[in-house]
Backbone as numpy.savetxt, mean C-alpha at the origin, in Angstrom:
# Nx Ny Nz CAx CAy CAz Cx Cy Cz
10.14 14.25 -16.63 9.73 14.78 -16.38 10.72 15.74 -15.18
10.94 17.00 -15.34 12.18 17.64 -14.93 12.39 17.69 -13.28
13.27 18.41 -13.06 13.28 18.27 -10.97 12.48 19.18 -10.34
12.18 20.38 -11.42 11.32 21.42 -11.45 9.90 20.96 -11.19
9.13 20.27 -11.87 7.95 20.26 -12.03 7.83 18.36 -10.85
8.83 18.14 -10.36 8.77 17.25 -9.68 8.84 17.74 -7.89
9.78 18.87 -7.70 9.39 19.17 -6.87 8.05 20.60 -6.65
7.45 20.64 -7.62 6.72 21.42 -7.35 5.11 20.51 -6.87
5.59 19.02 -7.41 4.73 18.18 -6.73 4.76 17.98 -5.01
5.45 18.31 -4.56 5.45 18.37 -3.18 4.58 18.38 -2.65
4.05 17.65 -1.12 2.88 17.51 -0.91 1.44 17.34 -1.76
1.47 17.30 -3.09 0.41 16.96 -3.45 -0.40 15.52 -2.85
-1.45 15.28 -3.53 -2.13 14.38 -3.21 -2.49 12.97 -4.19
-2.12 11.98 -3.92 -2.51 11.39 -5.18 -3.88 10.47 -4.97
-4.87 10.62 -5.43 -6.48 10.01 -4.97 -6.40 8.66 -4.76
-7.20 7.87 -3.78 -6.86 6.60 -3.77 -7.78 6.47 -4.52
-7.58 4.63 -4.62 -8.17 3.85 -5.60 -9.31 3.10 -5.25
-10.54 2.93 -4.52 -11.38 2.65 -3.45 -12.30 2.13 -3.93
-13.63 1.50 -3.29 -14.49 1.55 -3.26 -15.02 -0.08 -2.22
-15.78 -0.01 -1.63 -16.36 -0.86 -0.67 -16.17 -2.25 -1.16
-16.15 -2.93 0.09 -15.81 -4.80 0.17 -15.01 -5.34 -0.55
-13.60 -4.39 -0.51 -12.88 -4.60 -1.18 -11.94 -6.29 -1.14
-11.69 -6.87 -1.67 -11.00 -8.33 -0.87 -9.78 -7.51 -0.44
-8.40 -6.77 -1.17 -7.66 -6.24 -0.36 -7.29 -4.71 -0.99
-6.76 -4.51 0.69 -6.76 -2.49 0.15 -5.20 -2.53 0.65
-4.64 -2.52 -0.55 -2.92 -1.83 -0.09 -2.80 -0.44 0.24
-1.92 -0.23 1.44 -1.67 0.90 2.03 -0.37 1.15 1.72
0.42 1.87 0.79 1.57 2.56 0.86 1.83 3.31 2.41
3.02 3.88 1.89 3.38 4.72 2.89 3.09 6.56 3.07
3.67 6.30 1.35 2.89 7.83 1.32 3.67 8.22 -0.24
2.82 8.61 -1.18 3.61 8.91 -2.30 4.42 9.83 -2.30
5.37 9.03 -3.99 6.87 10.11 -4.24 6.62 10.99 -4.87
7.46 11.59 -5.04 6.87 12.79 -5.74 6.28 12.44 -7.44
7.46 11.57 -7.85 6.79 10.91 -9.29 5.52 10.33 -9.72
4.87 9.90 -8.31 3.41 9.91 -7.98 2.74 10.66 -8.45
3.04 12.05 -7.50 2.43 13.36 -6.87 2.04 13.77 -8.31
3.24 13.60 -9.10 3.22 14.54 -10.41 2.46 13.87 -11.10
2.11 12.25 -11.34 1.77 11.87 -12.42 -0.17 11.47 -11.94
-0.12 11.30 -10.62 -1.15 11.03 -10.37 -1.55 9.52 -10.31
-0.63 8.38 -10.38 -0.59 7.35 -10.17 -0.06 6.59 -9.35
-0.16 5.81 -8.36 0.26 5.35 -7.37 1.69 4.54 -7.73
2.73 4.06 -6.71 3.96 3.37 -7.09 4.01 3.47 -8.67
4.71 5.23 -8.60 5.08 5.72 -9.97 6.40 5.08 -10.58
6.99 5.41 -9.97 9.10 5.21 -9.72 9.28 4.25 -10.62
9.82 3.92 -12.04 9.99 2.88 -12.38 10.97 1.85 -11.55
11.42 2.17 -10.50 12.18 1.21 -9.98 10.85 0.67 -8.56
10.10 1.47 -8.37 9.68 0.58 -7.48 8.86 -0.72 -7.84
8.45 -1.21 -6.68 8.76 -2.75 -7.45 6.55 -3.45 -7.17
6.11 -2.24 -6.94 4.80 -2.84 -6.01 4.23 -3.44 -7.63
3.87 -3.11 -8.96 3.63 -3.74 -9.68 3.65 -4.73 -10.55
5.49 -5.07 -10.45 5.41 -6.72 -10.96 5.41 -7.36 -9.67
5.59 -6.98 -8.47 5.50 -8.25 -7.60 3.79 -8.70 -7.24
2.85 -7.39 -7.82 1.59 -7.68 -7.69 1.29 -8.67 -8.48
1.57 -8.44 -9.86 1.56 -9.53 -10.61 1.95 -10.84 -10.24
3.63 -10.83 -9.83 4.50 -12.01 -9.65 3.80 -12.74 -8.36
2.81 -12.50 -8.00 2.17 -13.09 -6.94 0.89 -13.65 -7.05
0.48 -13.25 -8.41 -0.73 -13.60 -8.76 -2.04 -13.30 -8.18
-1.80 -11.66 -7.86 -2.94 -11.11 -7.48 -3.82 -9.62 -8.71
-3.05 -10.03 -10.06 -3.23 -9.70 -11.38 -2.96 -10.29 -12.36
-3.75 -10.94 -13.43 -3.15 -11.70 -14.69 -2.17 -11.18 -15.93
-2.04 -9.83 -15.20 -0.70 -9.16 -16.37 0.60 -8.18 -15.48
1.24 -7.96 -15.60 1.70 -6.52 -15.04 1.05 -5.61 -15.69
0.46 -4.72 -14.46 0.02 -3.33 -14.86 0.60 -1.76 -14.99
0.39 -1.03 -15.78 1.27 -0.10 -15.89 -0.02 0.44 -14.44
1.28 1.58 -14.08 0.71 2.72 -13.07 -0.58 3.43 -13.55
-0.02 3.89 -14.71 -1.08 4.61 -15.09 -3.03 4.09 -15.61
-2.94 2.63 -15.00 -3.79 1.43 -15.15 -4.12 0.83 -14.22
-4.45 1.95 -12.64 -4.38 1.54 -11.41 -5.72 1.65 -11.08
-6.68 1.94 -11.72 -8.43 1.64 -11.57 -8.78 0.25 -11.97
-7.99 -0.05 -12.81 -8.43 -1.30 -13.39 -7.87 -2.61 -12.00
-7.51 -2.59 -11.00 -7.53 -3.03 -9.47 -8.48 -3.13 -9.35
-9.55 -1.78 -9.31 -10.69 -2.25 -8.58 -11.45 -3.55 -9.41
-11.34 -3.91 -10.34 -11.75 -4.99 -11.01 -11.01 -6.79 -10.63
-10.52 -6.59 -9.85 -9.89 -7.71 -9.39 -10.21 -7.82 -7.56
-10.96 -6.48 -6.77 -11.38 -6.73 -5.76 -9.74 -5.86 -5.14
-9.36 -5.07 -5.36 -7.97 -4.06 -4.88 -8.21 -2.77 -5.42
-7.47 -2.67 -3.90 -7.60 -0.77 -3.70 -6.12 -0.53 -3.00
-5.92 0.71 -3.32 -4.55 1.43 -3.07 -5.13 2.96 -2.29
-4.61 3.16 -0.93 -4.27 4.06 -0.21 -3.23 4.38 0.24
-2.46 5.27 0.72 -1.67 5.59 1.96 -1.53 5.89 3.52
-0.73 5.64 3.80 -0.98 6.10 5.76 -0.78 7.64 5.55
0.09 8.38 4.86 0.20 9.90 4.70 -0.51 10.06 3.26
-0.95 10.95 3.50 -1.58 11.28 1.89 -0.57 12.20 0.76
0.20 13.21 1.73 1.25 14.38 1.36 2.06 13.46 0.37
2.67 13.92 -0.80 3.33 13.28 -1.17 5.05 14.23 -0.57
5.82 13.44 -0.05 7.52 14.38 -0.13 8.17 13.18 -1.54
9.51 13.96 -1.20 10.70 13.14 -2.04 11.02 11.92 -1.09
11.44 11.44 0.40 11.34 10.44 1.07 10.53 10.29 1.99
10.02 8.92 2.75 9.50 8.81 4.01 10.18 9.23 4.68
11.47 9.58 5.06 12.13 10.37 6.22 11.61 11.38 6.12
10.99 12.32 5.51 10.63 14.27 5.81 9.15 13.77 5.86
8.86 12.86 6.59 7.28 12.79 7.37 7.81 12.66 8.55
6.77 13.11 9.87 6.96 13.53 11.21 6.13 12.05 11.97
6.27 11.44 13.26 5.83 10.72 13.94 4.35 10.73 14.06
4.05 12.68 14.27 2.37 12.47 14.42 1.83 12.11 13.07
2.72 12.35 12.11 2.19 12.43 10.71 1.16 11.25 10.38
2.52 10.05 10.53 2.10 9.01 10.51 1.19 8.24 11.70
0.74 8.72 13.01 0.02 8.59 13.50 -1.91 9.07 13.66
-1.70 10.44 12.86 -2.71 10.36 12.43 -2.98 10.12 10.93
-2.09 9.37 9.97 -2.60 8.82 9.42 -2.99 7.40 9.61
-2.68 6.97 10.42 -3.45 5.21 11.23 -4.14 5.92 11.43
-4.95 7.12 12.32 -6.30 7.33 12.97 -7.28 7.36 11.41
-6.65 8.05 10.41 -7.51 8.12 9.10 -7.85 7.16 8.52
-6.83 6.07 8.73 -6.46 4.82 7.74 -7.84 4.15 8.56
-7.51 4.13 9.98 -8.55 3.29 9.97 -9.61 3.64 10.12
-10.43 4.99 9.95 -12.12 5.77 9.80 -12.30 4.89 8.01
-10.99 4.94 7.76 -11.64 4.85 6.34 -11.43 3.27 5.82
-11.12 3.04 6.86 -11.24 1.02 7.06 -12.39 0.99 7.26
-12.89 1.52 8.27 -14.03 0.93 8.90 -15.46 1.67 8.21
-15.51 2.24 7.53 -16.32 2.59 6.43 -16.34 1.97 5.56
-15.15 1.77 4.56 -15.04 0.61 3.55 -15.50 -0.72 3.76
-14.49 -1.30 4.63 -14.82 -2.82 5.24 -14.01 -3.57 4.53
-13.01 -3.47 3.52 -12.18 -4.31 3.01 -11.85 -5.66 3.54
-11.63 -6.49 3.33 -11.43 -8.05 4.00 -10.32 -7.60 4.70
-8.92 -7.17 3.69 -7.71 -7.10 4.52 -7.39 -5.70 4.35
-6.39 -5.39 4.95 -5.74 -4.20 4.64 -4.00 -4.55 4.83
-3.56 -4.55 3.79 -2.16 -4.95 3.28 -1.66 -3.01 3.43
-0.64 -3.13 4.86 -0.09 -1.89 4.56 1.97 -2.39 3.60
1.81 -1.11 3.38 3.26 -2.09 2.61 4.61 -1.59 2.55
4.79 -1.81 4.15 6.00 -0.79 5.28 5.93 -1.14 6.36
6.84 -2.41 6.80 6.45 -2.73 8.63 6.48 -1.41 9.42
7.44 -0.74 8.57 8.09 0.39 9.60 7.02 1.60 9.85
6.63 2.09 8.82 5.43 3.43 9.11 4.05 1.94 9.39
3.68 0.62 9.49 3.00 0.23 9.97 3.02 0.61 12.22
4.63 0.33 11.92 4.86 0.28 13.77 4.93 1.80 14.07
5.27 2.50 13.14 4.72 4.09 13.74 3.32 4.55 14.11
2.48 4.18 12.72 0.94 4.34 12.71 -0.01 3.96 13.86
0.51 2.97 13.86 -0.52 1.83 14.83 0.07 1.53 15.88
1.49 2.63 15.99 2.15 2.37 17.23 2.30 0.59 17.75
2.80 -0.34 17.02 2.81 -1.67 17.02 4.06 -1.87 16.91
5.23 -1.17 18.01 6.55 -1.51 17.32 6.93 -2.76 17.34
6.79 -3.63 17.45 7.67 -5.35 17.62 6.24 -6.05 16.18
5.72 -5.04 15.59 5.40 -5.76 14.33 6.42 -6.54 13.66
5.78 -7.45 12.77 6.57 -8.35 11.94 6.30 -7.88 11.05
6.84 -8.20 9.04 6.41 -8.65 8.24 5.22 -9.90 8.20
3.87 -9.56 7.94 2.97 -11.52 7.82 1.62 -10.61 8.38
1.07 -11.73 8.66 -0.55 -10.98 8.94 -0.60 -10.61 10.37
-1.03 -10.37 11.22 -1.07 -9.13 12.62 -2.27 -9.37 13.16
-1.94 -9.62 15.01 -3.43 -9.90 15.29 -4.52 -8.54 15.62
-3.65 -7.41 15.07 -4.58 -6.12 14.94 -5.84 -7.02 14.15
-6.95 -6.44 14.22 -8.23 -6.41 12.99 -8.70 -4.67 13.26
-9.39 -4.41 12.38 -9.99 -2.97 12.02 -11.59 -3.92 12.23
-12.40 -3.85 12.83 -13.88 -4.00 12.65 -13.14 -5.68 12.35
-14.00 -5.34 11.03 -13.66 -7.64 10.73 -12.36 -7.50 9.70
-12.29 -6.77 9.69 -11.08 -6.46 8.63 -9.63 -6.85 8.85
-9.07 -7.67 8.49 -7.74 -8.53 8.85 -6.29 -7.35 8.45
-5.34 -7.79 8.96 -4.31 -6.79 8.83 -3.39 -7.46 8.27
-2.73 -7.33 7.50 -1.23 -8.12 6.73 -0.04 -7.12 6.72
0.78 -7.45 6.66 1.76 -6.31 6.79 2.86 -6.63 5.93
3.45 -6.16 5.03 4.10 -6.30 3.55 4.61 -5.76 3.48
6.23 -6.15 2.89 7.91 -5.67 3.08 7.26 -4.05 1.86
7.88 -2.92 2.32 7.59 -1.95 1.36 8.34 -2.67 -0.18
7.61 -2.12 -0.93 8.32 -2.64 -2.36 9.24 -1.83 -3.33
9.64 -0.45 -2.76 10.32 0.70 -3.33 11.66 -0.21 -3.74
12.52 0.28 -4.23 13.59 -0.05 -5.13 14.85 0.28 -3.52
14.38 0.83 -2.87 15.38 1.18 -2.14 15.52 0.61 -1.25
14.44 -0.52 -0.42 14.35 -1.60 -0.02 15.57 -3.07 -0.42
16.11 -3.07 0.34 17.47 -3.86 -0.25 17.33 -5.84 0.31
16.67 -5.25 1.46 16.67 -6.52 2.18 15.79 -7.54 1.40
14.57 -6.86 0.74 13.91 -7.88 -0.36 14.52 -7.84 -1.94
14.19 -9.51 -2.40 14.29 -9.30 -3.40 12.62 -9.27 -4.37
12.51 -8.74 -5.91 11.10 -9.14 -6.20 10.73 -9.98 -5.93
11.24 -11.41 -6.44 10.75 -12.69 -5.85 10.39 -13.05 -4.37
10.99 -12.64 -3.22 10.90 -12.79 -2.29 9.40 -12.22 -1.59
9.60 -10.80 -2.43 8.04 -10.30 -2.30 7.51 -11.05 -2.83
7.56 -11.38 -3.98 6.19 -12.27 -4.65 5.53 -13.51 -3.50
6.34 -13.96 -3.21 5.82 -14.73 -2.22 5.53 -14.19 -0.79
5.40 -13.59 -0.24 4.90 -12.84 0.94 3.65 -12.30 0.31
3.76 -11.72 -1.02 2.38 -11.00 -1.65 1.16 -12.07 -1.21
2.11 -13.48 -1.96 1.24 -14.19 -2.51 0.76 -15.08 -1.29
1.59 -15.25 0.00 1.10 -15.84 0.90 -0.47 -14.81 1.27
-0.41 -13.82 1.27 -1.58 -12.55 1.00 -2.56 -13.13 0.60
-2.21 -13.49 -0.78 -3.25 -13.50 -1.91 -4.11 -14.96 -1.75
-3.33 -16.30 -1.02 -3.89 -17.32 -0.86 -4.84 -17.20 0.74
-4.38 -16.30 1.20 -5.29 -15.90 2.96 -6.43 -15.57 2.52
-6.32 -14.42 1.11 -7.73 -13.51 0.96 -8.52 -14.90 0.33
-8.29 -15.24 -0.40 -8.70 -16.51 -1.21 -9.33 -17.51 -0.39
-9.11 -17.94 1.05 -9.66 -18.54 1.30 -10.40 -17.99 2.21
-10.38 -16.38 2.79 -11.54 -15.63 3.36 -12.64 -15.52 2.42
-12.51 -15.46 1.24 -13.62 -15.36 -0.08 -14.48 -16.41 0.16
-13.76 -17.83 0.47 -14.53 -19.45 0.51 -15.33 -19.20 1.91
-14.74 -18.78 2.79 -15.33 -18.66 4.26 -16.71 -18.63 4.14
-17.47 -19.01 4.72 -19.21 -18.82 5.06 -19.50 -17.30 5.55
């Protein structure tokens, strides 16, 4: 992909991978340019979302970004806080995050996943005006949907290794399985 092709993807929207009643709806910050150019979430090779999803036990094998629709068969989906693509998350305004939080809330109220998993604590803090939020389960619910904040899988997030991220994602997987078994 050439730099011109990537730049042409700026502000594009990557379609959500959604269905009603999902076990977990993963929510990224916003699509990167490669994701927008390809139409696949978490498409950048250095992004650890797909390997971590597998390492944490959510999927039986490592999926490629082009296989994102297969997530639905596991009761999983993907959306974003902010729909428009950018080269970096720091190109997004506070108002875009907050409007994204409002739109995400409406989407969750409509589709009613059991868990919303926001991948990126800073995005969660701004979008939901929860400045002290930490990684892990949140007190906030959206209707009956529980909320969990996960580490951002971007390769730029040096605070978390793929292994430590997989441990946190696995904590959510276990919680989602317990929710599945609840009456």
